[in-house]
Short mmCIF file of C-alpha atoms and ligand atoms in Angstrom, two decimals:
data_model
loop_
_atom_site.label_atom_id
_atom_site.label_comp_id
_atom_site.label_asym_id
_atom_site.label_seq_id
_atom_site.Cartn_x
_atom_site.Cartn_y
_atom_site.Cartn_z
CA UNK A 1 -17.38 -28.12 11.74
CA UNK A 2 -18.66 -24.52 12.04
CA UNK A 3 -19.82 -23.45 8.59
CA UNK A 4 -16.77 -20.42 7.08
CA UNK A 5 -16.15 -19.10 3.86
CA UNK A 6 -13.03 -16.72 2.80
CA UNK A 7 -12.17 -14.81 -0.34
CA UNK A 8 -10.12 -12.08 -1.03
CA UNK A 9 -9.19 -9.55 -3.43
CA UNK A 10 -7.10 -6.69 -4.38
CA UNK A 11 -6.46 -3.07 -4.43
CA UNK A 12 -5.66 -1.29 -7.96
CA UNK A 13 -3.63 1.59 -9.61
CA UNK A 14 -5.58 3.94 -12.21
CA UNK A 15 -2.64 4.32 -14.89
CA UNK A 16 -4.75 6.87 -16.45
CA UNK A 17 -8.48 8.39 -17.31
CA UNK A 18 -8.95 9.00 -13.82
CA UNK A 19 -12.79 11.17 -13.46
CA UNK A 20 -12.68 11.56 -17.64
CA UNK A 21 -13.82 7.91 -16.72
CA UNK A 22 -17.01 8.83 -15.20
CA UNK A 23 -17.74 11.69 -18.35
CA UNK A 24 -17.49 8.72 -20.86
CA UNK A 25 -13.60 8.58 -21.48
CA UNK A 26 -11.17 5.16 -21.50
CA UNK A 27 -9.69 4.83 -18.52
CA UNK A 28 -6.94 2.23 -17.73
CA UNK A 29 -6.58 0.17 -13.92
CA UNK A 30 -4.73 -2.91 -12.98
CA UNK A 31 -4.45 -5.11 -9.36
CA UNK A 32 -1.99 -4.74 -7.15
CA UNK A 33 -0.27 -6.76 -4.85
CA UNK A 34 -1.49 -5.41 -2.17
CA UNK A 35 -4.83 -7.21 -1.03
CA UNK A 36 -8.54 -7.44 1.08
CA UNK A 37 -9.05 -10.77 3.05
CA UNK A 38 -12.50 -11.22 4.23
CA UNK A 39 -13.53 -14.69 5.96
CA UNK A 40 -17.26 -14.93 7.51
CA UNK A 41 -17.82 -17.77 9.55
CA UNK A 42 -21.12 -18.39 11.67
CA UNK A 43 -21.74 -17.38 15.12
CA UNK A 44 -24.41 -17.79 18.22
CA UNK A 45 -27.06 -15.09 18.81
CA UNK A 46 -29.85 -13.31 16.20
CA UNK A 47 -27.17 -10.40 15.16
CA UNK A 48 -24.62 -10.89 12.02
CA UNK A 49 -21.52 -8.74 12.96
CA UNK A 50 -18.51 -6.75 10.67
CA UNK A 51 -15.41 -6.99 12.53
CA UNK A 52 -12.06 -5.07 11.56
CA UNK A 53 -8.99 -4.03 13.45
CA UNK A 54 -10.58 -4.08 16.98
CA UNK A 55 -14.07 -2.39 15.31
CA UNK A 56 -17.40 -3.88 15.54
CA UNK A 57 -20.14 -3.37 13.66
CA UNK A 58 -24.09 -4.98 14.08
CA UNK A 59 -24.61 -5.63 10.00
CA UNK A 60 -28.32 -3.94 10.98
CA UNK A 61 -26.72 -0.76 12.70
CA UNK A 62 -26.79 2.39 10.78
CA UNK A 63 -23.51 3.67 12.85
CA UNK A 64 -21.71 4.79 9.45
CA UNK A 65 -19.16 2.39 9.87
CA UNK A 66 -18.45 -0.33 6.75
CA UNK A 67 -21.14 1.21 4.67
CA UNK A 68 -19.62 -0.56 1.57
CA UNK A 69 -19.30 -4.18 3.63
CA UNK A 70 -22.99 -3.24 4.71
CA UNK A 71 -24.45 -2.42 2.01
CA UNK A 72 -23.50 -5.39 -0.37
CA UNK A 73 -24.57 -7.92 2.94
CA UNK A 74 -27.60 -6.44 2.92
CA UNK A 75 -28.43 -6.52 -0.52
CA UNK A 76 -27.59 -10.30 -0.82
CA UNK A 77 -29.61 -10.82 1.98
CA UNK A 78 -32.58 -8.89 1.14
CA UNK A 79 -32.24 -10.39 -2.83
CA UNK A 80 -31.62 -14.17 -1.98
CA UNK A 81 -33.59 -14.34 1.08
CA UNK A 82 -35.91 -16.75 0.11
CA UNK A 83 -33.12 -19.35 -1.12
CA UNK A 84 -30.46 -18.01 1.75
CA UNK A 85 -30.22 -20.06 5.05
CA UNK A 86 -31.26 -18.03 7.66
CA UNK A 87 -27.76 -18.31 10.00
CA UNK A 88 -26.03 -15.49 11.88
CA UNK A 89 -22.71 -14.73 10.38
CA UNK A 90 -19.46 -12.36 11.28
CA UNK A 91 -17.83 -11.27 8.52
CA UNK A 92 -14.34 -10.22 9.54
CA UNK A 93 -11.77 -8.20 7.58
CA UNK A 94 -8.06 -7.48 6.60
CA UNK A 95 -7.01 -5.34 4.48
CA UNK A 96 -3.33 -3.88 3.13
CA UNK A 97 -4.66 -1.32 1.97
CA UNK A 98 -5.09 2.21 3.76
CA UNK A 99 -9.02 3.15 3.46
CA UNK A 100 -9.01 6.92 1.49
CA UNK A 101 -5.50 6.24 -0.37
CA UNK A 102 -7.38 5.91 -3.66
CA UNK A 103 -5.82 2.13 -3.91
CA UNK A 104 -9.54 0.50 -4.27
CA UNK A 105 -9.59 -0.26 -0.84
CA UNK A 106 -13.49 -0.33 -0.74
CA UNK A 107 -14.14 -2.15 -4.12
CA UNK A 108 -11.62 -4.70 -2.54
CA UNK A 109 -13.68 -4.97 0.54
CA UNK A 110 -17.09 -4.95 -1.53
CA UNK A 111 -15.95 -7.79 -4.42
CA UNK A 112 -14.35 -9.91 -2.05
CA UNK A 113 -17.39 -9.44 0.64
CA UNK A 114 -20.07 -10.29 -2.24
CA UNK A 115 -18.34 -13.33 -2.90
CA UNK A 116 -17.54 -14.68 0.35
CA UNK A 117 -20.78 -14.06 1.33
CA UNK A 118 -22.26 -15.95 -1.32
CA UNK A 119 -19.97 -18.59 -1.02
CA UNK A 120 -20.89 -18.67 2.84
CA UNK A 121 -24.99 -19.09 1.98
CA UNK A 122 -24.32 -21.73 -0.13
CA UNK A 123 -25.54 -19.83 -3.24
CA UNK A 124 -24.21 -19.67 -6.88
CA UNK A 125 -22.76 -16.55 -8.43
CA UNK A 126 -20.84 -15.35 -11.34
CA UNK A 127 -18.73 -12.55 -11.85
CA UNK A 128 -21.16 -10.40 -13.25
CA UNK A 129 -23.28 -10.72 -10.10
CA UNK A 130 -20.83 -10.10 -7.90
CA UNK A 131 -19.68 -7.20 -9.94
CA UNK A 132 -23.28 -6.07 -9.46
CA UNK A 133 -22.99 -6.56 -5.71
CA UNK A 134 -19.85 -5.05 -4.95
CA UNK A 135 -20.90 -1.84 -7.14
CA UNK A 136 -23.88 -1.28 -4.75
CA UNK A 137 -21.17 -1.02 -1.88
CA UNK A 138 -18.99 1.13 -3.47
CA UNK A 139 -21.88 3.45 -4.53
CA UNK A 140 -22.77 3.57 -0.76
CA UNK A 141 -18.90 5.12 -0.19
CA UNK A 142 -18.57 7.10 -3.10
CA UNK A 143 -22.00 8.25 -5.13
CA UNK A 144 -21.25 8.06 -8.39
CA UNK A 145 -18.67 5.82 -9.30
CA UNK A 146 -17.73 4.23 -13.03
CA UNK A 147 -17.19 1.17 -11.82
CA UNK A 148 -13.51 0.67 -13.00
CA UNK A 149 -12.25 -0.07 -9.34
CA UNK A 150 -14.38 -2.89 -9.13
CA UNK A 151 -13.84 -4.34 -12.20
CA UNK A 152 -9.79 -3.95 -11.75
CA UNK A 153 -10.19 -6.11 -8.46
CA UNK A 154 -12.54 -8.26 -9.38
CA UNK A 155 -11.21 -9.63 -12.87
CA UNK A 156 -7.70 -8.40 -11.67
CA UNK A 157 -5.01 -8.12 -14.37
CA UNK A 158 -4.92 -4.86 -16.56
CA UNK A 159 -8.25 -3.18 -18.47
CA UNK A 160 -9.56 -1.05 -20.79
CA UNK A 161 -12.66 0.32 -19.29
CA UNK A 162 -14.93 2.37 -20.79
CA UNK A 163 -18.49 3.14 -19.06
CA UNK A 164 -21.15 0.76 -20.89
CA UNK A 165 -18.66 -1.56 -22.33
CA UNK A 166 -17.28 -4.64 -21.14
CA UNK A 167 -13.88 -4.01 -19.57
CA UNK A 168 -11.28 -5.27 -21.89
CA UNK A 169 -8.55 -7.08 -20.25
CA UNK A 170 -4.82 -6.22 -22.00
CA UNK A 171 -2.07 -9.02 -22.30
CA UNK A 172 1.47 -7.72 -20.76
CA UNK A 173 4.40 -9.18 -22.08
CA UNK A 174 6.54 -8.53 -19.03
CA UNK A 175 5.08 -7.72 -16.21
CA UNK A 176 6.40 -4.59 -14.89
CA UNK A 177 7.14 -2.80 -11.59
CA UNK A 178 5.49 0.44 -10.47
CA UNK A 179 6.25 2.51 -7.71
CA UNK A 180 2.83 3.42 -5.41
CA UNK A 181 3.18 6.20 -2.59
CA UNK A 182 0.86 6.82 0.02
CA UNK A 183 0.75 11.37 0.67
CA UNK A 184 -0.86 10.26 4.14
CA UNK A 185 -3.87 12.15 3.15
CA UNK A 186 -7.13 11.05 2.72
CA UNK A 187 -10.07 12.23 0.68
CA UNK A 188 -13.33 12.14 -0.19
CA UNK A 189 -13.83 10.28 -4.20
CA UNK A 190 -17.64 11.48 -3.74
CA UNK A 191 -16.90 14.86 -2.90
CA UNK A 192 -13.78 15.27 -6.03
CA UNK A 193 -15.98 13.84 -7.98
CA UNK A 194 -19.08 16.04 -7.87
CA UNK A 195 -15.60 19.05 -7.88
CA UNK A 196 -14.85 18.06 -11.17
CA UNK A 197 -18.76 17.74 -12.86
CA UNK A 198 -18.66 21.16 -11.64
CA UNK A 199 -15.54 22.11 -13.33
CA UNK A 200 -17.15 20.40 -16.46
CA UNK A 201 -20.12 22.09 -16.08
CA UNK A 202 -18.40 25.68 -15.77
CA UNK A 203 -16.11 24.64 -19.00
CA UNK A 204 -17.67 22.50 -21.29
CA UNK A 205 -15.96 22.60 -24.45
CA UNK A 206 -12.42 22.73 -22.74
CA UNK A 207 -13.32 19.66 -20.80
CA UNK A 208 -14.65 17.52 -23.83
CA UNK A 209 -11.44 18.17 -25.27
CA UNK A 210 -9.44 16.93 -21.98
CA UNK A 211 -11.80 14.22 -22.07
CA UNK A 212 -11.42 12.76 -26.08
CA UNK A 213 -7.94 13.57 -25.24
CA UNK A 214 -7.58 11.14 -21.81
CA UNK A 215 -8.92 8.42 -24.04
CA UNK A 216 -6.03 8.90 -26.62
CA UNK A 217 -3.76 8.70 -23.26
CA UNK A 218 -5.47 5.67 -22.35
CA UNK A 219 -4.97 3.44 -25.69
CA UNK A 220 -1.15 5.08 -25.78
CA UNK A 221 -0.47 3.41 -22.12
CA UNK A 222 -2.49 0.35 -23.19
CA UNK A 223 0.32 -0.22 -26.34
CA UNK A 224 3.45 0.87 -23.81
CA UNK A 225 2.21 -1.39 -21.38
CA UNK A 226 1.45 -4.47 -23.60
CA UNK A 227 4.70 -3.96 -24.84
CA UNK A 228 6.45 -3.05 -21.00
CA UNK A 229 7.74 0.56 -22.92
CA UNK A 230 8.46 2.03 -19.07
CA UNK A 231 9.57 5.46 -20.80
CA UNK A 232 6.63 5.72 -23.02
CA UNK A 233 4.39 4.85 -20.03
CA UNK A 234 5.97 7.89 -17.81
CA UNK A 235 5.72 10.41 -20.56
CA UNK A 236 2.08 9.60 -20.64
CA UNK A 237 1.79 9.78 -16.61
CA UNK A 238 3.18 13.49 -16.65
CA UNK A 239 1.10 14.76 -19.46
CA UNK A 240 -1.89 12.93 -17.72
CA UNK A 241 -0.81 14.79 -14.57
CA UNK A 242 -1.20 17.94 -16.07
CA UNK A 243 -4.70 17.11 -16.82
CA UNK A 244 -5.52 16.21 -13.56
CA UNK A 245 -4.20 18.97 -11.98
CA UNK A 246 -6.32 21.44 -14.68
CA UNK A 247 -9.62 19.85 -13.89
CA UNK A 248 -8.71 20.50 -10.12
CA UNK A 249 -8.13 16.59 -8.28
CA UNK A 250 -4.19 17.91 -7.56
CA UNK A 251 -3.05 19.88 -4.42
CA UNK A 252 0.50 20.65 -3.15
CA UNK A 253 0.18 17.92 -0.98
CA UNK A 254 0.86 15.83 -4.34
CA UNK A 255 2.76 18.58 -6.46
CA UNK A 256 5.39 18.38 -3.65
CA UNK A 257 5.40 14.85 -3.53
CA UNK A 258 5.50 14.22 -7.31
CA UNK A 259 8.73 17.22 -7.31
CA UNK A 260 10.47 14.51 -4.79
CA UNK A 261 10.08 11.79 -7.13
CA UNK A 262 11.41 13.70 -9.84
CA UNK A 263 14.99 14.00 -7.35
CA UNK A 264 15.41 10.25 -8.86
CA UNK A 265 16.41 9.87 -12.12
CA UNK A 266 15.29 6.48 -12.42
CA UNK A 267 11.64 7.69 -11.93
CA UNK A 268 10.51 8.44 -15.51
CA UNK A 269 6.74 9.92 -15.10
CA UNK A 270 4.58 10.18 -12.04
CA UNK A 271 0.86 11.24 -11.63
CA UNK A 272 -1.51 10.70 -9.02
CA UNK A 273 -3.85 7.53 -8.84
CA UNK A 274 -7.35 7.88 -8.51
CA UNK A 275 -9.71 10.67 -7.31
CA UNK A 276 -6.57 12.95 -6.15
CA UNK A 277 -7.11 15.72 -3.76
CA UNK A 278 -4.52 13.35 -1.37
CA UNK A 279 -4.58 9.80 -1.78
CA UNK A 280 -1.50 8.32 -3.50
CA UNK A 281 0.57 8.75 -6.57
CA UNK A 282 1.92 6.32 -9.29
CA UNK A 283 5.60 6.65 -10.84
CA UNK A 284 7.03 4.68 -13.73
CA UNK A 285 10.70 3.99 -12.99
CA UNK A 286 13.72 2.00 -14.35
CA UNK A 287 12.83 -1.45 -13.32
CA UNK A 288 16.43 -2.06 -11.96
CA UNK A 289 16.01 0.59 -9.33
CA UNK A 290 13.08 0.16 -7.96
CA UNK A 291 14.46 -0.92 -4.28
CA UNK A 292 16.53 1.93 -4.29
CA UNK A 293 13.90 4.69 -5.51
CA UNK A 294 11.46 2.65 -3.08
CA UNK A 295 14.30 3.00 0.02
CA UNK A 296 14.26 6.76 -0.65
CA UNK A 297 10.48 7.47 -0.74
CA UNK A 298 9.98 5.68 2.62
CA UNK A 299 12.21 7.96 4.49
CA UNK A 300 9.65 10.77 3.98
CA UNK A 301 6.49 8.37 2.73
CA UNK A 302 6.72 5.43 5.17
CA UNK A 303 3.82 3.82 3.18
CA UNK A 304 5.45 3.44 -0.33
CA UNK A 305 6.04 -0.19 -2.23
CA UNK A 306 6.79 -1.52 -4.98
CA UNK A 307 3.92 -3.72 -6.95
CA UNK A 308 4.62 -5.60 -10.14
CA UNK A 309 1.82 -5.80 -12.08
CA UNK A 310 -1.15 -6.93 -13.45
CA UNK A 311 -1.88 -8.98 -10.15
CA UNK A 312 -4.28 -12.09 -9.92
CA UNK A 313 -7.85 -10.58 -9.19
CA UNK A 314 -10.50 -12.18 -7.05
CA UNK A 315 -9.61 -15.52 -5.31
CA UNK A 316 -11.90 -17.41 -2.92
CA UNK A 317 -11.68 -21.03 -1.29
CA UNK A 318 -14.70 -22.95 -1.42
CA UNK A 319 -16.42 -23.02 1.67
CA UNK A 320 -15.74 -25.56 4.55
CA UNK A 321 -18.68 -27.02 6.84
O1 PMV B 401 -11.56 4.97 -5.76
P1 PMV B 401 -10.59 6.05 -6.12
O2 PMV B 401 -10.55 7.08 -5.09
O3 PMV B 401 -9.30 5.49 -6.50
O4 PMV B 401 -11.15 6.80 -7.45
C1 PMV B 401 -11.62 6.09 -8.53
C2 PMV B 401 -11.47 6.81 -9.81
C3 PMV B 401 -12.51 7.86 -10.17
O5 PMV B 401 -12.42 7.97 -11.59
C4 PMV B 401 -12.18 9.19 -9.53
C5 PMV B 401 -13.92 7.49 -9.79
C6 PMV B 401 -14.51 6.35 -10.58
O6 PMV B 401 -15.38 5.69 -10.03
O7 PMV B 401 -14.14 6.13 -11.74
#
């Protein structure tokens, strides 16, 4: 039987602390149901491939494409050689999520890469290792990440994440329903974040404050969430908006798409989700309406869903040869 391992993980919502993250400030994620499936399975010839919708990739090409898949093979390679067997491998991937619609797409890819891959050599890992991994492959995408994506898919659930801490995870009563939408644009987390040091940089004292005040935003949404408070949880998403859009990560792309949300009634906060600039937004709505809030989003956002969550993090089958 040819030797194949497969694990997958998922994407993840920023509810709020979004960049404060990366000055210091809490910062709140959870999975979402939408995932990345990657399977590796050995092959004939001396080069390991990365194969994805039609693309492929020699792992020892420097081409630019799957720097994050890349980077976290290599590593493993390079750090268990002398226990890894030496076999030629694809790795193949599937993924829900768009790349650049600040849904974790690339910590998906990198956790659930790190772990198949270790699975597939036959070595042993824990979380923290793979959480090790998987942040050298989303470094290679985006500079100077916190880490919070990876930790969201990888332990999956809700946390509390503060740099240097361990991320706390946060029991929810009821698991709730958010709306997600895709604006269709892409951007650069690298290049938003080194836009907002900047903005830091030019403002200190005004940004501390946003900062220390993000964190209070972060333990508010932690208590609405535990306790599935959706009203509580919008009011927090538009005053964390407002925030976002001062230290520069909005555009009209999302102003305009936020102003359609608020046509709903049943949507009762929205912000954007992750490094901005594009990418998608989050909205808290009634959770009786969410098919028919969802129904009118896709008209004009055809990528738009619905995702209860927390979501089950990292998942892998142990491997088969
Ligand atoms: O990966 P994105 O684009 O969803 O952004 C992650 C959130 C940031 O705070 C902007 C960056 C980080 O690593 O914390």
């Amino acid at each position: 039987m040819i030797r194949q391992s497969t694990a997958s993980a998922p994407g993840k919502v920023i509810l709020s602390g979004e960049h404060f993250v990366v000055h210091g400030s809490y910062s709140v994620a959870a999975a979402i149901s939408k995932r990345v499936s990657v399977s590796i399975r050995e092959i004939r010839g001396t080069k390991s491939q990365i194969v994805s919708t039609g693309v492929t990739s020699d792992l020892d090409s420097d081409d630019g494409r799957f720097p994050a898949v890349k980077t976290v093979a290599r590593t493993i390679l390079s750090e268990a050689r002398k226990e890894a067997p030496r076999i030629t491998f694809q790795i193949s991937i599937s993924s829900e999520i768009p790349p650049g619609s600040g849904l974790g797409s690339s910590s998906a890819v990198s956790v659930a890469s790190a772990a198949a891959l270790m699975d597939f050599l036959g070595l042993s890992w824990n979380k923290a290792e793979i959480a090790n991994f998987a942040l050298r492959g989303e470094k290679a995408v985006h500079g100077n990440p916190s880490g919070i994506d990876i930790q969201a898919s990888l332990l999956g659930g809700m946390i509390l994440f503060k740099k240097g801490q361990e991320p706390r995870s946060i029991s929810v009563r009821d698991p709730f329903k958010v709306l997600v939408v895709y604006s269709g644009k892409k951007r650069s987390t690298s290049k938003l974040i080194v836009k907002v040091a900047q903005r830091k940089s030019k403002y200190p004292n005004t940004f501390q404050r946003l900062a220390d005040s993000a964190s209070e935003i972060s333990l508010e949404i932690v208590e609405a969430s535990r306790r599935s408070e959706l009203h509580e949880i919008g009011k927090y998403f538009g005053l964390a908006q407002s925030q976002l859009a001062w230290i520069g990560v909005s555009n009209p792309t999302l102003e305009t798409l936020i102003e359609y949300l608020y046509e709903r009634e049943e949507v009762l906060g929205a912000k954007l989700t992750g490094a901005g600039g594009g990418g998608s937004v989050i909205a808290a709505i009634r959770q009786d309406s969410a098919e028919a809030v969802l129904k009118f989003m896709t008209g004009r956002y055809p990528y738009s869903f619905v995702s209860e969550i927390p979501q089950e993090g990292l998942r892998w089958k142990k491997r088969k040869n």
